Coordinates of C-alpha atoms in Angstrom, one line a residue:
Chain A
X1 CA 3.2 -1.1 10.3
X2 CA 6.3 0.5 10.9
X3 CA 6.5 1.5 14.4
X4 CA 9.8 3.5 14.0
X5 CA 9.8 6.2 11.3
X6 CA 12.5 8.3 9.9
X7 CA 11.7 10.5 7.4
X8 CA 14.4 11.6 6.0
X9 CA 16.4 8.8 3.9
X10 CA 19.2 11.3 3.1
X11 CA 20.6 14.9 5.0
X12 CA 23.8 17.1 3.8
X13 CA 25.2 19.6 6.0
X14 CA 28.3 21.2 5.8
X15 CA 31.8 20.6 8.0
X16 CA 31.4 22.8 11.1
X17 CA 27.6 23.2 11.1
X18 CA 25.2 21.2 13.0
X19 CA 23.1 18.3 11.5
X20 CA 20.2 17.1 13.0
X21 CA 18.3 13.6 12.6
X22 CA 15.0 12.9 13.1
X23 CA 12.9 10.1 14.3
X24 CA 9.2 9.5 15.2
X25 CA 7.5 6.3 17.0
X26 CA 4.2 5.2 17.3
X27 CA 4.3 2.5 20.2
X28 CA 3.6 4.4 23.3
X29 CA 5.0 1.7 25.3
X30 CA 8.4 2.2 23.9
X31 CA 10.4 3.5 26.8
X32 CA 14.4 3.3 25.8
X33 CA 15.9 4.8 22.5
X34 CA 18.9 4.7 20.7
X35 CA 20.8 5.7 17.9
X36 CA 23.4 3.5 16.0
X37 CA 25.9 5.0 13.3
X38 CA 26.5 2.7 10.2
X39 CA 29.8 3.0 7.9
X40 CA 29.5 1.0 4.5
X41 CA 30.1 -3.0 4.7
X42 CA 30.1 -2.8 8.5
X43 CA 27.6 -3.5 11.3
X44 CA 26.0 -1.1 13.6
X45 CA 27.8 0.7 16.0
X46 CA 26.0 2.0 19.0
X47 CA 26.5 5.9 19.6
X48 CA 23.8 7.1 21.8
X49 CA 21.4 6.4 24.0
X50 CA 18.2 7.9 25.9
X51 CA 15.5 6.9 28.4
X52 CA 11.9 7.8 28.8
X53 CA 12.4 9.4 32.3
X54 CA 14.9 11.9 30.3
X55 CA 14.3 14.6 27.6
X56 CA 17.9 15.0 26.9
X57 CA 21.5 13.3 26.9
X58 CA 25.1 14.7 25.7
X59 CA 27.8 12.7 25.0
X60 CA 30.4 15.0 23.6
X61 CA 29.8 16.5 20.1
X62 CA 26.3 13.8 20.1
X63 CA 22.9 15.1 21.9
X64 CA 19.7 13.2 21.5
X65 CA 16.4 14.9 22.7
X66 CA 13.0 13.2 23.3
X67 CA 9.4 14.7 23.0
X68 CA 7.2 12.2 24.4
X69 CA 4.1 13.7 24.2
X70 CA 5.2 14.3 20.6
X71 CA 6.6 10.7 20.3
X72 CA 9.5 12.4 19.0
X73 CA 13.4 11.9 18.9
X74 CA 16.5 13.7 17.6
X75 CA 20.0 13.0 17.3
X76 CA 22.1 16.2 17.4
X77 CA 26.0 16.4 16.3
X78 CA 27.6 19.4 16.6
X79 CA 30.0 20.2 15.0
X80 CA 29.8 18.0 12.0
X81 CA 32.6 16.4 10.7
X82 CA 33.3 14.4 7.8
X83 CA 34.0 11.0 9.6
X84 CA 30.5 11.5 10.3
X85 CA 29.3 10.7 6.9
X86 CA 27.2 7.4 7.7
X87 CA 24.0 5.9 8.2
X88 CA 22.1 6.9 11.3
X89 CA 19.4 4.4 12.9
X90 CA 16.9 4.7 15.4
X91 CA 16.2 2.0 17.5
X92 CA 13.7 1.5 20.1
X93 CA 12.4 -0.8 22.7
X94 CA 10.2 -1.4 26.3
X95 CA 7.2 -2.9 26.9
X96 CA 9.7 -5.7 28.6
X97 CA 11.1 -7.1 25.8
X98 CA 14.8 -5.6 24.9
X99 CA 14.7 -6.4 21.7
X100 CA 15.4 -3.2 19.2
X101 CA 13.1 -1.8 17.1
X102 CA 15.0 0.1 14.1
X103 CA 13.8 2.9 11.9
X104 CA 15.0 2.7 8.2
X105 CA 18.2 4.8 8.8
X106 CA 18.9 8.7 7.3
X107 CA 22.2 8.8 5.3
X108 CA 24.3 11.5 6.5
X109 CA 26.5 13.6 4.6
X110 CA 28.9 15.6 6.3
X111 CA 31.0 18.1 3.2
X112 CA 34.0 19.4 3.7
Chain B
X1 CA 38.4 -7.7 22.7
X2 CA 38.0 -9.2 19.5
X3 CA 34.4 -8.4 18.1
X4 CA 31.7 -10.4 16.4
X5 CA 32.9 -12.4 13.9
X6 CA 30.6 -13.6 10.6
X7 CA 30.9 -15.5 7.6
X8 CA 30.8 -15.3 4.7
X9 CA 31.3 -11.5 4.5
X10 CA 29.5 -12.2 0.6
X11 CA 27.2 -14.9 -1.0
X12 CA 25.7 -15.3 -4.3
X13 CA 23.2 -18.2 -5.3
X14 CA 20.5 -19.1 -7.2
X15 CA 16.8 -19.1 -6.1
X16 CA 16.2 -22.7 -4.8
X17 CA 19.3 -23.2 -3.7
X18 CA 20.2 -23.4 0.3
X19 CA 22.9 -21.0 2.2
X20 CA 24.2 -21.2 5.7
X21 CA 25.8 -18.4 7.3
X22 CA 28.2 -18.7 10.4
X23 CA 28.4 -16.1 13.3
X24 CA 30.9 -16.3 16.5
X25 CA 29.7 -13.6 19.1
X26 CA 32.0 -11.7 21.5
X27 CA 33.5 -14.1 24.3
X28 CA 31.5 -14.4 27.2
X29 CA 28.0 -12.7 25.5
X30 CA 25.1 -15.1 26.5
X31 CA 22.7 -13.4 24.3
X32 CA 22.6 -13.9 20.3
X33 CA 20.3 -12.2 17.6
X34 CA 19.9 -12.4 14.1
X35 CA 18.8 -9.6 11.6
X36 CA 17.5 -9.5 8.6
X37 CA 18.4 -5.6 6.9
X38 CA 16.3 -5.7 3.3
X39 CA 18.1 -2.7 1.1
X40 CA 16.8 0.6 2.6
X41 CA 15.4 -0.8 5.7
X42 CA 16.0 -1.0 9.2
X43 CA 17.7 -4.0 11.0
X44 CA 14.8 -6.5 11.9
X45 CA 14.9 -9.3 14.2
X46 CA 15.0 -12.9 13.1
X47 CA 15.6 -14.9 16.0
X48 CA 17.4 -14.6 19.3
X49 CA 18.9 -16.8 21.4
X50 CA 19.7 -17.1 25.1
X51 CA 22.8 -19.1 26.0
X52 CA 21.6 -22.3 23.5
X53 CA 18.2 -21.6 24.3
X54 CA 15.4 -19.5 21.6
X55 CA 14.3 -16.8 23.5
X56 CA 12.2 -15.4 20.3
X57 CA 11.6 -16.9 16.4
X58 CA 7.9 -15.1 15.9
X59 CA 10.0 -13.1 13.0
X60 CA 12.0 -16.7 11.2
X61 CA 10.0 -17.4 8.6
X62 CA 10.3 -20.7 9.5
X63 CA 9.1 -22.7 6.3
X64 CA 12.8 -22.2 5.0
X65 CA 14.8 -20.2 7.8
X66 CA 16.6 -22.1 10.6
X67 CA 18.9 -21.3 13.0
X68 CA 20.7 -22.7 15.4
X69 CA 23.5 -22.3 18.6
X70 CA 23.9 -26.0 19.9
X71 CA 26.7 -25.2 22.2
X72 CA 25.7 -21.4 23.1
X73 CA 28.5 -19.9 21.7
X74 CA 28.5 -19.4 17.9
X75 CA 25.3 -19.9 15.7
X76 CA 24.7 -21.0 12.4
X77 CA 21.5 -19.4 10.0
X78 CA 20.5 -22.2 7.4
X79 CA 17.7 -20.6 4.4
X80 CA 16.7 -23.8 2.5
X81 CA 15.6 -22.7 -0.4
X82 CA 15.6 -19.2 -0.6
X83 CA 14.0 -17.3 -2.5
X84 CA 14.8 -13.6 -4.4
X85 CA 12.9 -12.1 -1.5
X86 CA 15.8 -13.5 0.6
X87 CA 18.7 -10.8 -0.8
X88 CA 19.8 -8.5 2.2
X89 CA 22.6 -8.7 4.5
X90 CA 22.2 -10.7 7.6
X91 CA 23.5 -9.1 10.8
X92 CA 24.5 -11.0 13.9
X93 CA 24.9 -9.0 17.4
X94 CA 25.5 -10.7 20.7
X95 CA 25.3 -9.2 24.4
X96 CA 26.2 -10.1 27.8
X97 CA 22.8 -9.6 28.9
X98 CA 19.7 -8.7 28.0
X99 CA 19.6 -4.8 27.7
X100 CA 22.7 -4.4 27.4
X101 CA 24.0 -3.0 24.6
X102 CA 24.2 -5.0 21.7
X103 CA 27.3 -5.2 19.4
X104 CA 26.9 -6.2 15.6
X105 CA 28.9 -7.8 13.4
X106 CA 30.0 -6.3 9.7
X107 CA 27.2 -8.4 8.2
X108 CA 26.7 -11.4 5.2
X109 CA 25.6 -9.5 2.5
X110 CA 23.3 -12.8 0.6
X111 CA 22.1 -12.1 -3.3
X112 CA 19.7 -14.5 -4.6
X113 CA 19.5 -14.4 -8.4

């Protein structure tokens, strides 16, 4: 049962416009999200972060909103760039354990 | 600050066969985890480890996954024998503490033919 759901495996936008990832979880006692970034033949990187007692957090061109009644999350980047071309994760955790729950990851494709 | 280090970076055997794979986390990181990331999946947990200590293995299958981090710094995963089922690319992320943000290393990518 996967409790972490992204739904789109793959997204194109153009250079300049904004892209925006999705992400949907069914365990109601997840209460911290994040989002990594993946390049090819590297690991993870973290990029953003946001807690249940938010509904929004900015860093620079990244935003990440959460819906909790909608058990909802997005990950915002505006504007796109091409270095942004990469696999996006969701990740999620509470209930006391830190250990990360991850979605299966949306390929971005940012075109110049 | 160097990062996390693994190795081999690429691994090919036969089914049967056993494979270890070596990770060094970031100096100082008390926490260790293993993932398992199956082509067009998420990252999922294997085991993770607090200082030398398992703090979590429900996810090792353990009939042929091991794992180990005798002197709670660097760790070794042991899969004896795999199986084709056992292709992905094992991840290995340490953190200082738990919650903090965990930092991953480029990965073993292991084909079992």
């Amino acid at each position: 049962d996967q409790q972490v759901k992204q739904n789109s495996p793959s997204l194109s936008v153009q250079e300049g416009r904004i892209s925006i990832l999705n992400c949907d979880y069914t365990n109601s006692m997840f209460d911290y999200f994040l989002w990594y970034k993946k390049y090819p033949a590297e690991g993870p990187t973290f990029l953003i972060s946001i807690s249940s007692i938010k509904d929004k957090n900015e860093d620079g061109r990244f935003t990440v909103f959460l819906n909790k009644s909608a058990k909802h999350l997005s990950l915002h980047i505006v504007p796109s760039q091409p270095g942004d071309s990469a696999v996006y994760f969701c990740a999620a955790t509470g209930a006391g354990s830190y250990q990360l729950t991850f979605g299966k990851g949306t390929k971005l494709s940012v075109i110049p | 600050e160097a990062g996390v280090a693994q190795s081999p970076r690429y691994k090919i055997i036969e089914k049967r066969q056993s494979v270890a794979f070596w990770c060094n986390p970031i100096s100082g990181h008390a926490t260790l985890y293993w993932y398992q990331q199956i082509l067009g999946q998420g990252p999922k947990l294997l085991i993770q480890f607090q200082n030398n200590g398992v703090v979590d293995d429900s996810q090792l299958p353990k009939d042929r996954f091991s794992a180990e981090r005798l002197k709670g710094v660097d760790s070794t995963l042991k899969i004896q024998p795999a199986k084709l089922e056992d292709s992905a690319v094992y991840l290995c992320a340490s953190n200082r503490a738990l919650g903090d943000e965990q930092f991953f290393g480029p990965g073993t990518r292991l084909t079992v033919l």
